[in-house]
mmCIF file of C-alpha atoms in Angstrom:
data_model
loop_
_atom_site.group_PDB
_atom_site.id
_atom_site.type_symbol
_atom_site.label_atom_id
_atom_site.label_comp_id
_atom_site.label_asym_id
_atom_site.label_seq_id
_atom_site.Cartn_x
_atom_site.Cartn_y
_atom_site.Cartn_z
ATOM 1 C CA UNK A 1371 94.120 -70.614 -3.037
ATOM 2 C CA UNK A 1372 95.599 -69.892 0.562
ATOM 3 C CA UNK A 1373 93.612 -69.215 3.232
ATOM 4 C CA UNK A 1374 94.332 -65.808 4.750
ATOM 5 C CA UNK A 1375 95.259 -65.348 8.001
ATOM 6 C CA UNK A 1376 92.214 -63.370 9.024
ATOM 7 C CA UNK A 1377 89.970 -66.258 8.009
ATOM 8 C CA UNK A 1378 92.390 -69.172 9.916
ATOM 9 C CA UNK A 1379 90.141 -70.147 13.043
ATOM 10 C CA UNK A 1380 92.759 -71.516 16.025
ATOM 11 C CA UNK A 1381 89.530 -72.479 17.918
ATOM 12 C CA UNK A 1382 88.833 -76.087 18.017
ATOM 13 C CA UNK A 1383 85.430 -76.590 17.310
ATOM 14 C CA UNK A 1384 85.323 -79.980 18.424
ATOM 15 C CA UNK A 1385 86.351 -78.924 21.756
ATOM 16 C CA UNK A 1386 83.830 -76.071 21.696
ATOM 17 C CA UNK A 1387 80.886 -77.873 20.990
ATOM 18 C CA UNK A 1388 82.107 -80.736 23.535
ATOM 19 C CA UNK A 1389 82.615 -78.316 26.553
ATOM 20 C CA UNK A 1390 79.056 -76.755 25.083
ATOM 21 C CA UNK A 1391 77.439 -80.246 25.577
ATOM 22 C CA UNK A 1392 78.500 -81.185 28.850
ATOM 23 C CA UNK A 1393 77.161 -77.614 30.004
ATOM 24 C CA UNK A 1394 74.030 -78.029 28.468
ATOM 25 C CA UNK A 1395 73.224 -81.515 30.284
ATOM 26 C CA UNK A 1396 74.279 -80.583 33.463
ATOM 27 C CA UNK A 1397 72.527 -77.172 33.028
ATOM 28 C CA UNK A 1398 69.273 -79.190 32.088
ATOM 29 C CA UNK A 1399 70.388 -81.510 35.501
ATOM 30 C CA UNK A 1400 70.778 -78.502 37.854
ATOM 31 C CA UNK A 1401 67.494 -76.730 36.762
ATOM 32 C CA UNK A 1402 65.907 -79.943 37.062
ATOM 33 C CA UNK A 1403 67.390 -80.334 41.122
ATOM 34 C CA UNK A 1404 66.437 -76.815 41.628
ATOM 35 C CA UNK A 1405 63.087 -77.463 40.528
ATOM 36 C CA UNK A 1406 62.310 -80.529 42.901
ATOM 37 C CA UNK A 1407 64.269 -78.152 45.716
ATOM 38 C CA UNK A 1408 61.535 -75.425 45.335
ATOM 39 C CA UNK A 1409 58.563 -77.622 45.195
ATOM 40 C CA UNK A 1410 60.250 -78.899 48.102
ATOM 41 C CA UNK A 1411 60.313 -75.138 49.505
ATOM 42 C CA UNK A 1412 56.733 -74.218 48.959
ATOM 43 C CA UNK A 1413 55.066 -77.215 50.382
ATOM 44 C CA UNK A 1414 57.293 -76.890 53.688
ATOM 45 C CA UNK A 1415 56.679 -73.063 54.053
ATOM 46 C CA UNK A 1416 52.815 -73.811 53.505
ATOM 47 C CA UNK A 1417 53.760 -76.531 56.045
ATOM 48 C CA UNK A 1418 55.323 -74.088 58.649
ATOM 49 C CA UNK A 1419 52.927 -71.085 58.084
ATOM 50 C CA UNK A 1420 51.861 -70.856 62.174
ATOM 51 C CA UNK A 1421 55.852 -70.895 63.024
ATOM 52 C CA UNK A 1422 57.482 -67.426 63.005
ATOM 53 C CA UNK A 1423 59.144 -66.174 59.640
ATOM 54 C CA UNK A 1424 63.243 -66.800 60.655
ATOM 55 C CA UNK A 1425 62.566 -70.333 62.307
ATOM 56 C CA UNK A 1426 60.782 -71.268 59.069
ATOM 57 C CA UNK A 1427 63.972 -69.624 57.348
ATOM 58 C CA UNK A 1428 66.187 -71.842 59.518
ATOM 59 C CA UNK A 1429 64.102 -75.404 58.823
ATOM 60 C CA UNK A 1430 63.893 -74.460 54.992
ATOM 61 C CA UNK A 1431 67.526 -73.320 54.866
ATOM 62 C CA UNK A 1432 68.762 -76.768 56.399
ATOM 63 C CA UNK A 1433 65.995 -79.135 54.851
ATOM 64 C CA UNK A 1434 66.524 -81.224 52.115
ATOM 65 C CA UNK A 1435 64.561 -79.298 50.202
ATOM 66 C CA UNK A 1436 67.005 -76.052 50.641
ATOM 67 C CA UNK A 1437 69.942 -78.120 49.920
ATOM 68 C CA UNK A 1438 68.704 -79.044 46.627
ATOM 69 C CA UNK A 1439 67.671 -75.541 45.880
ATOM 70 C CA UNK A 1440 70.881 -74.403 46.603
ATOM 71 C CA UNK A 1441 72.720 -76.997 44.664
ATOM 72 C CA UNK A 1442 70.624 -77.341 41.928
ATOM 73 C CA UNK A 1443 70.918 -72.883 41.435
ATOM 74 C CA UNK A 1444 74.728 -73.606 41.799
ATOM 75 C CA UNK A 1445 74.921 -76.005 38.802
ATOM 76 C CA UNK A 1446 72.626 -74.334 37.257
ATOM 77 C CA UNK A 1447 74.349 -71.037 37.139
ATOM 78 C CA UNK A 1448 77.872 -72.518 36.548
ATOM 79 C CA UNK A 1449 76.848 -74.613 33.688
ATOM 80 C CA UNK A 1450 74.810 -71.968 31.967
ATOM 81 C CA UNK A 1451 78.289 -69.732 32.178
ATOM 82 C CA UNK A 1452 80.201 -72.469 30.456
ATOM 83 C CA UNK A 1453 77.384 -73.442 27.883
ATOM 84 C CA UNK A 1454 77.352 -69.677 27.204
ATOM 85 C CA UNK A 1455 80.676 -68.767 27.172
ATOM 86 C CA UNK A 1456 81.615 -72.247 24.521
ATOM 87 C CA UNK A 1457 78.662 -71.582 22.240
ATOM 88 C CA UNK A 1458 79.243 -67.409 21.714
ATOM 89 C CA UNK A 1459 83.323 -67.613 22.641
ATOM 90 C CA UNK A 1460 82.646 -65.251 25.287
ATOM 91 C CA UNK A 1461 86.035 -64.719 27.444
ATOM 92 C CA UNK A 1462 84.409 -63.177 30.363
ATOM 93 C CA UNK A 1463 81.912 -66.313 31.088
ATOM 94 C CA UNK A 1464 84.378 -68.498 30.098
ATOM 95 C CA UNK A 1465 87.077 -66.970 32.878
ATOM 96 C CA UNK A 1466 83.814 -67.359 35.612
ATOM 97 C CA UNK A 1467 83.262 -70.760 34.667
ATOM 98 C CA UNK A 1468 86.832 -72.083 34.682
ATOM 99 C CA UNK A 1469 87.794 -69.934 38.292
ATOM 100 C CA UNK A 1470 83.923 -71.265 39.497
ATOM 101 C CA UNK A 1471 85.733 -75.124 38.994
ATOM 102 C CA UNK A 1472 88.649 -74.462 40.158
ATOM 103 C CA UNK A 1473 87.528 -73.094 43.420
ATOM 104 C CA UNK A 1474 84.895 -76.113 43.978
ATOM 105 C CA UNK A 1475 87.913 -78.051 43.084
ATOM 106 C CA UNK A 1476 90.321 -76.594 45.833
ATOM 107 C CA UNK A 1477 87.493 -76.650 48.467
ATOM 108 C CA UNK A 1478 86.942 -80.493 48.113
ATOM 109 C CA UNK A 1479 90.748 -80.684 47.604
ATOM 110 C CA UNK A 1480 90.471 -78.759 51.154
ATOM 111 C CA UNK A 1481 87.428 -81.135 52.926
ATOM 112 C CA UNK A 1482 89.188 -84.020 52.218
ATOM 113 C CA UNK A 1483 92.319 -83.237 53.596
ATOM 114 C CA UNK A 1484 90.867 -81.813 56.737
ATOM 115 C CA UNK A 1485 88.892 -85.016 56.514
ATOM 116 C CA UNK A 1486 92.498 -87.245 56.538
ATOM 117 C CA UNK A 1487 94.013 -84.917 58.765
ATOM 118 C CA UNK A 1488 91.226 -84.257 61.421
ATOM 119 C CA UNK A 1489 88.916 -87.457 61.105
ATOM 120 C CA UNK A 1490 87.472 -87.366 64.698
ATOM 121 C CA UNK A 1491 87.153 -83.400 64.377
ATOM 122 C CA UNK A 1492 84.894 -83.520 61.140
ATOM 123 C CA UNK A 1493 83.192 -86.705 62.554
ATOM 124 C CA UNK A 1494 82.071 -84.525 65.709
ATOM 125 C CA UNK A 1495 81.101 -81.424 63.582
ATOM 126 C CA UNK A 1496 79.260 -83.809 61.229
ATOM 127 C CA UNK A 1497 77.200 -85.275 64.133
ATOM 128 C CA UNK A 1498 76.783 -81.860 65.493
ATOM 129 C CA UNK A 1499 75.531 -80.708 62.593
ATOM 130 C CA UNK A 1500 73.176 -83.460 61.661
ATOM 131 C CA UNK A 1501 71.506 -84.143 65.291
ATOM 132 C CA UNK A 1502 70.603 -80.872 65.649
ATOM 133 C CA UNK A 1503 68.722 -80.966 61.880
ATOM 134 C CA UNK A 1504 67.735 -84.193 61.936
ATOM 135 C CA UNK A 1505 66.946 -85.281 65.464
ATOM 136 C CA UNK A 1506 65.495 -81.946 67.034
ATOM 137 C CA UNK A 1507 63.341 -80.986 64.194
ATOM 138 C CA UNK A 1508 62.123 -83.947 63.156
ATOM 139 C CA UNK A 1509 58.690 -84.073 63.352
ATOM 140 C CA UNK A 1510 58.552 -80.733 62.394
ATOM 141 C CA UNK A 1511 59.333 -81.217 58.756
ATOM 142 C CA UNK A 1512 57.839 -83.562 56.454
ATOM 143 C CA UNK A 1513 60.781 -83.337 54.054
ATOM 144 C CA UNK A 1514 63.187 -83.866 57.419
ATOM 145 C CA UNK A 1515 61.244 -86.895 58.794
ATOM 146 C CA UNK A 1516 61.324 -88.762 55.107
ATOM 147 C CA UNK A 1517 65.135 -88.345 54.734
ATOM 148 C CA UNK A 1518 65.567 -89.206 58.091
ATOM 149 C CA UNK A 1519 63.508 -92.445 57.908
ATOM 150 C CA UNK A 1520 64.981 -93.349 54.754
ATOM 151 C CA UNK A 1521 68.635 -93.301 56.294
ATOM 152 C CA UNK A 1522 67.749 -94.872 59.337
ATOM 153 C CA UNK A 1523 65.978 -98.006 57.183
ATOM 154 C CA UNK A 1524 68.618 -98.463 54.189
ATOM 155 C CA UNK A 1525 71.734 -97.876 57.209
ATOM 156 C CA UNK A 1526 70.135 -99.813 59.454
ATOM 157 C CA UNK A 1527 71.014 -97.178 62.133
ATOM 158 C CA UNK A 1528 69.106 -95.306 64.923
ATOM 159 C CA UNK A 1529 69.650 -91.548 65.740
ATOM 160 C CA UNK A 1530 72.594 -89.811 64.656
ATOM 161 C CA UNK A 1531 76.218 -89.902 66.532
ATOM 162 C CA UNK A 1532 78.255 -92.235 68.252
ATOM 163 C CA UNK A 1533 75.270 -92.085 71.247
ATOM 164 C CA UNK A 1534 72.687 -93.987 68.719
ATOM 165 C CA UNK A 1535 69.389 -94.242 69.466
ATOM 166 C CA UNK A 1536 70.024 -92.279 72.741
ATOM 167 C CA UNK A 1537 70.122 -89.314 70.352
ATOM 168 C CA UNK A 1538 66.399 -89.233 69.901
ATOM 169 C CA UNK A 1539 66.247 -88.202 73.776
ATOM 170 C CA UNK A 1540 67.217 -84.496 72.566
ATOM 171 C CA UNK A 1541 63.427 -84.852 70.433
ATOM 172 C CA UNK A 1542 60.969 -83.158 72.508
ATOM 173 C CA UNK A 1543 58.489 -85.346 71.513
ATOM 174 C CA UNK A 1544 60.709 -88.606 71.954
ATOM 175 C CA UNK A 1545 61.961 -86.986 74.969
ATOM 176 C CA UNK A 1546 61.654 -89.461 77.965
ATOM 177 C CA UNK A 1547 60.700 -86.569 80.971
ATOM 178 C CA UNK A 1548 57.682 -87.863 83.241
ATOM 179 C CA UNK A 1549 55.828 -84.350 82.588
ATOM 180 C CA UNK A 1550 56.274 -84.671 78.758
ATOM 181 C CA UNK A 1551 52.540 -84.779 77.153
ATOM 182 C CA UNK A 1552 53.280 -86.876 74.093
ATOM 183 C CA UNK A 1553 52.608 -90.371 73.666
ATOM 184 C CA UNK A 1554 56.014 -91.076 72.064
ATOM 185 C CA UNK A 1555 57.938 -90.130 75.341
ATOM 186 C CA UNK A 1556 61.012 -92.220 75.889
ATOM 187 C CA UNK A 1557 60.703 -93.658 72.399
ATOM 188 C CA UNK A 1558 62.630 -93.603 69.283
ATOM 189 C CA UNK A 1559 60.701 -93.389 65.348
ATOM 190 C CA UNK A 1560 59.336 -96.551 64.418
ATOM 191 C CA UNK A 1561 62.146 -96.620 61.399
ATOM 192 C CA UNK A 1562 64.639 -97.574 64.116
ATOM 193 C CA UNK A 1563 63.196 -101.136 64.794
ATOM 194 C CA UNK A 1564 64.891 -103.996 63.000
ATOM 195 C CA UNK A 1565 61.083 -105.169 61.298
ATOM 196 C CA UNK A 1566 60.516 -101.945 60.171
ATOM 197 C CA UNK A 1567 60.696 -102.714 56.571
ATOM 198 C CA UNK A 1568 58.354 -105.847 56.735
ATOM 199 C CA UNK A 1569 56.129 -104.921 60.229
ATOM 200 C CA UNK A 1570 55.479 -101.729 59.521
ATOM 201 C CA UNK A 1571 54.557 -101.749 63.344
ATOM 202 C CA UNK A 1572 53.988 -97.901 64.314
ATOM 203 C CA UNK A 1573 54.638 -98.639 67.845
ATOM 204 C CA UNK A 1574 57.813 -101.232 68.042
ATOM 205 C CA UNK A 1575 59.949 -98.501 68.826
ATOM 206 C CA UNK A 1576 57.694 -97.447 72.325
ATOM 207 C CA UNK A 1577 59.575 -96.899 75.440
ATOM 208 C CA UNK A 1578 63.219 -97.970 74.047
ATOM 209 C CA UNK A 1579 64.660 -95.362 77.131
ATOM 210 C CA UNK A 1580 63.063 -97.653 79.588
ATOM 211 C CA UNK A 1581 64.989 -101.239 78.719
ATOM 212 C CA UNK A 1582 68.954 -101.783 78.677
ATOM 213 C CA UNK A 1583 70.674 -101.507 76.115
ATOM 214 C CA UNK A 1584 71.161 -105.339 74.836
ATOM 215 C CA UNK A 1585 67.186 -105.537 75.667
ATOM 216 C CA UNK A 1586 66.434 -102.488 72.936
ATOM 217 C CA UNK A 1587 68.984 -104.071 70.674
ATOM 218 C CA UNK A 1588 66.221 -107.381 69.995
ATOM 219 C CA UNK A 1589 63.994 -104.195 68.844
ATOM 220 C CA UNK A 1590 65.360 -101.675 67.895
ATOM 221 C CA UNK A 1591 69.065 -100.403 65.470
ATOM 222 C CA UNK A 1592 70.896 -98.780 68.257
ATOM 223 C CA UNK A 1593 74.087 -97.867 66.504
ATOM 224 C CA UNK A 1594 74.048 -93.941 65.075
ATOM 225 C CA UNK A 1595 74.002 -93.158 61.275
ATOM 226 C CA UNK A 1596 77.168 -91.660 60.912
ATOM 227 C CA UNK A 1597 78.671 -94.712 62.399
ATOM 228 C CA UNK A 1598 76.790 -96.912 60.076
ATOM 229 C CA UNK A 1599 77.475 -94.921 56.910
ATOM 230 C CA UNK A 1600 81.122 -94.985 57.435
ATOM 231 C CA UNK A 1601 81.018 -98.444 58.013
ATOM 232 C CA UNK A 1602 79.097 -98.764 54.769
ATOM 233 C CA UNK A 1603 81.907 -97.058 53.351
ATOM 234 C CA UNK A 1604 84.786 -98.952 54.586
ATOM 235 C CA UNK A 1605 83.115 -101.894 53.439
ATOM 236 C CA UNK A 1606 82.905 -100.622 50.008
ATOM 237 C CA UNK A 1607 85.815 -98.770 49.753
ATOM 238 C CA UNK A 1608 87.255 -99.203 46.463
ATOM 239 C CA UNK A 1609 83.682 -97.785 44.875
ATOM 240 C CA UNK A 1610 83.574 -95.232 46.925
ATOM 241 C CA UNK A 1611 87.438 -94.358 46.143
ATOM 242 C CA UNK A 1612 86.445 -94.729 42.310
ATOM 243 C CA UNK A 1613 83.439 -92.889 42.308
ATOM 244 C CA UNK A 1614 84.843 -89.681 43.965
ATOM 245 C CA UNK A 1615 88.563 -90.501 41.937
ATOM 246 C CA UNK A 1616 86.150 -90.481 38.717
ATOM 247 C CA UNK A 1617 84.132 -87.170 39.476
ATOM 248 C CA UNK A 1618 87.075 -85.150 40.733
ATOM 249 C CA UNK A 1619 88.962 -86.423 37.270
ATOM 250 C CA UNK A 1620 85.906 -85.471 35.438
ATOM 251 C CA UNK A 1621 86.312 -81.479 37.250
ATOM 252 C CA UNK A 1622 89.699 -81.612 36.349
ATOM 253 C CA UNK A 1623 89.560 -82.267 32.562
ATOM 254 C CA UNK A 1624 86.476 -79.940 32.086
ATOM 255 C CA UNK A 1625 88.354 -76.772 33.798
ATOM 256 C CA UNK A 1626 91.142 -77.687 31.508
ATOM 257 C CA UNK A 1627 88.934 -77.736 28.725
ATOM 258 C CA UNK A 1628 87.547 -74.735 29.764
ATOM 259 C CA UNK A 1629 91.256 -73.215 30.129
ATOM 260 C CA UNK A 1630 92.572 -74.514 26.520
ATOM 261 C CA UNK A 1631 89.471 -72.728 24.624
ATOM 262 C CA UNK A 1632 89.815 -69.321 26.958
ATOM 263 C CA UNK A 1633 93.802 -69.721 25.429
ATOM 264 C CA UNK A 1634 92.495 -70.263 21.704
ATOM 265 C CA UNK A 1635 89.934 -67.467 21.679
ATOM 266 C CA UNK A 1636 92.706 -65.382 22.922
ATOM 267 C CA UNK A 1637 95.300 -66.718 20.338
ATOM 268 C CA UNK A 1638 92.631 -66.418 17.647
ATOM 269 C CA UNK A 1639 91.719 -62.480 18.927
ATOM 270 C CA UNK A 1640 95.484 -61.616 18.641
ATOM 271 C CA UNK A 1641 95.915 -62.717 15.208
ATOM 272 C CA UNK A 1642 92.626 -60.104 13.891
ATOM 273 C CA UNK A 1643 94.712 -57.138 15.825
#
């Protein structure tokens, strides 16, 4: 006997259940970042409980800690609209899901074009950005000091723009003025020297401000992160084109997964009226 028309389904429910799965793994992923980012959060505000309340705002907004609160919540939210709206066939998640993607879409459609377009302008705002994080409040984050360290090893770089290790003489405690009290004055963090990673030596990068430039360079990394990352980059530059061609494919067929079932459960609503 004939199905009727009432009981036809035009919903795929292989593409239902597929959209439902990737959700569900990145929602598991993002609550997962958001849970390391607010560990993260509460040991740096117990951290920063003598400073006043908007200055530890600012360090925990900017920390990598913040960051991954704030991207983990993103994914979070996003993929727990998309589970939601496959698994119950609900229209109005599923239209905030697929207009969430395309929006992240069209802003990193919009970075890297600015990016092409403007490469020495985005360089400069990048630096800006990052010395004044990284480099000025770097002993006074935990979180802050073990990213920074961690770059400056694996990049084999020193400070953070085009100046390199010169950056560390906007640190107040690497800052090299005779009246400074610290014992680090005209210094840069021992994760600058070249031996770092087998000397351990706590004091290799003492008085760097003092020598010339080829002297420090025996020590110490003198080129800036940025610099080195980029250069990391260029040397690897068909992975790094196929890992970000390969995610941004990945956003693309998902929203137009998403957009295909919002257009079923539509067609399959009209045919009950």
């Amino acid at each position: 006997m004939a199905r009727s028309r009432r009981d036809y389904s035009y919903i795929s429910q292989c593409l239902k259940w597929t959209l439902f799965t990737f959700n569900f793994v990145f929602w598991l992923f993002g609550l997962l970042i958001a849970a390391l980012g607010c560990y993260g959060v509460i040991f740096t505000a117990e951290e920063l409980s003598e400073k006043k309340s908007l200055e530890v705002l600012y360090i925990i907004t900017t920390d990598l800690s913040g960051i991954l609160l704030a991207i983990g919540g993103v994914i979070f939210m996003v993929s727990f609209t998309g589970c939601v709206g496959a698994l119950r066939e609900n229209l109005c998640m599923l239209k905030l899901y697929f207009w969430s993607l395309t929006i992240f879409l069209i802003a990193e459609l919009m970075f890297a074009i600015a990016c092409i377009v403007f490469p020495w302008k985005s360089r400069e705002i990048m630096e800006g950005l990052l010395s004044k994080r990284m480099v000025e409040d770097y002993r006074d984050s935990d979180n802050t000091r073990d990213i920074v360290d961690f770059i400056q090893v694996q990049a084999e770089c020193c400070g953070i723009t085009s100046e390199g290790y010169r950056d560390w003489n906007d640190n107040e405690y690497f800052h090299c003025n005779d009246s400074s009290p610290s014992a680090e004055k005209c210094g840069v963090p021992p994760s600058c020297c070249i031996d770092y990673k087998t000397a351990h030596n706590l004091m290799c990068g003492y008085d760097m401000f003092n020598k010339k430039e080829h002297e420090a360079a025996d020590k110490i990394h003198t080129r800036g992160c940025v610099t080195a990352i980029i250069n990391i980059l260029e040397s690897n530059l068909y992975m790094a084109a196929g890992i970000i061609f390969g995610i941004t494919l990945f956003q693309m067929y998902v929203t137009h997964q998403a957009r295909s079932l919002m257009d079923q459960i539509m067609l399959q609503r009209s045919r009950w009226i």
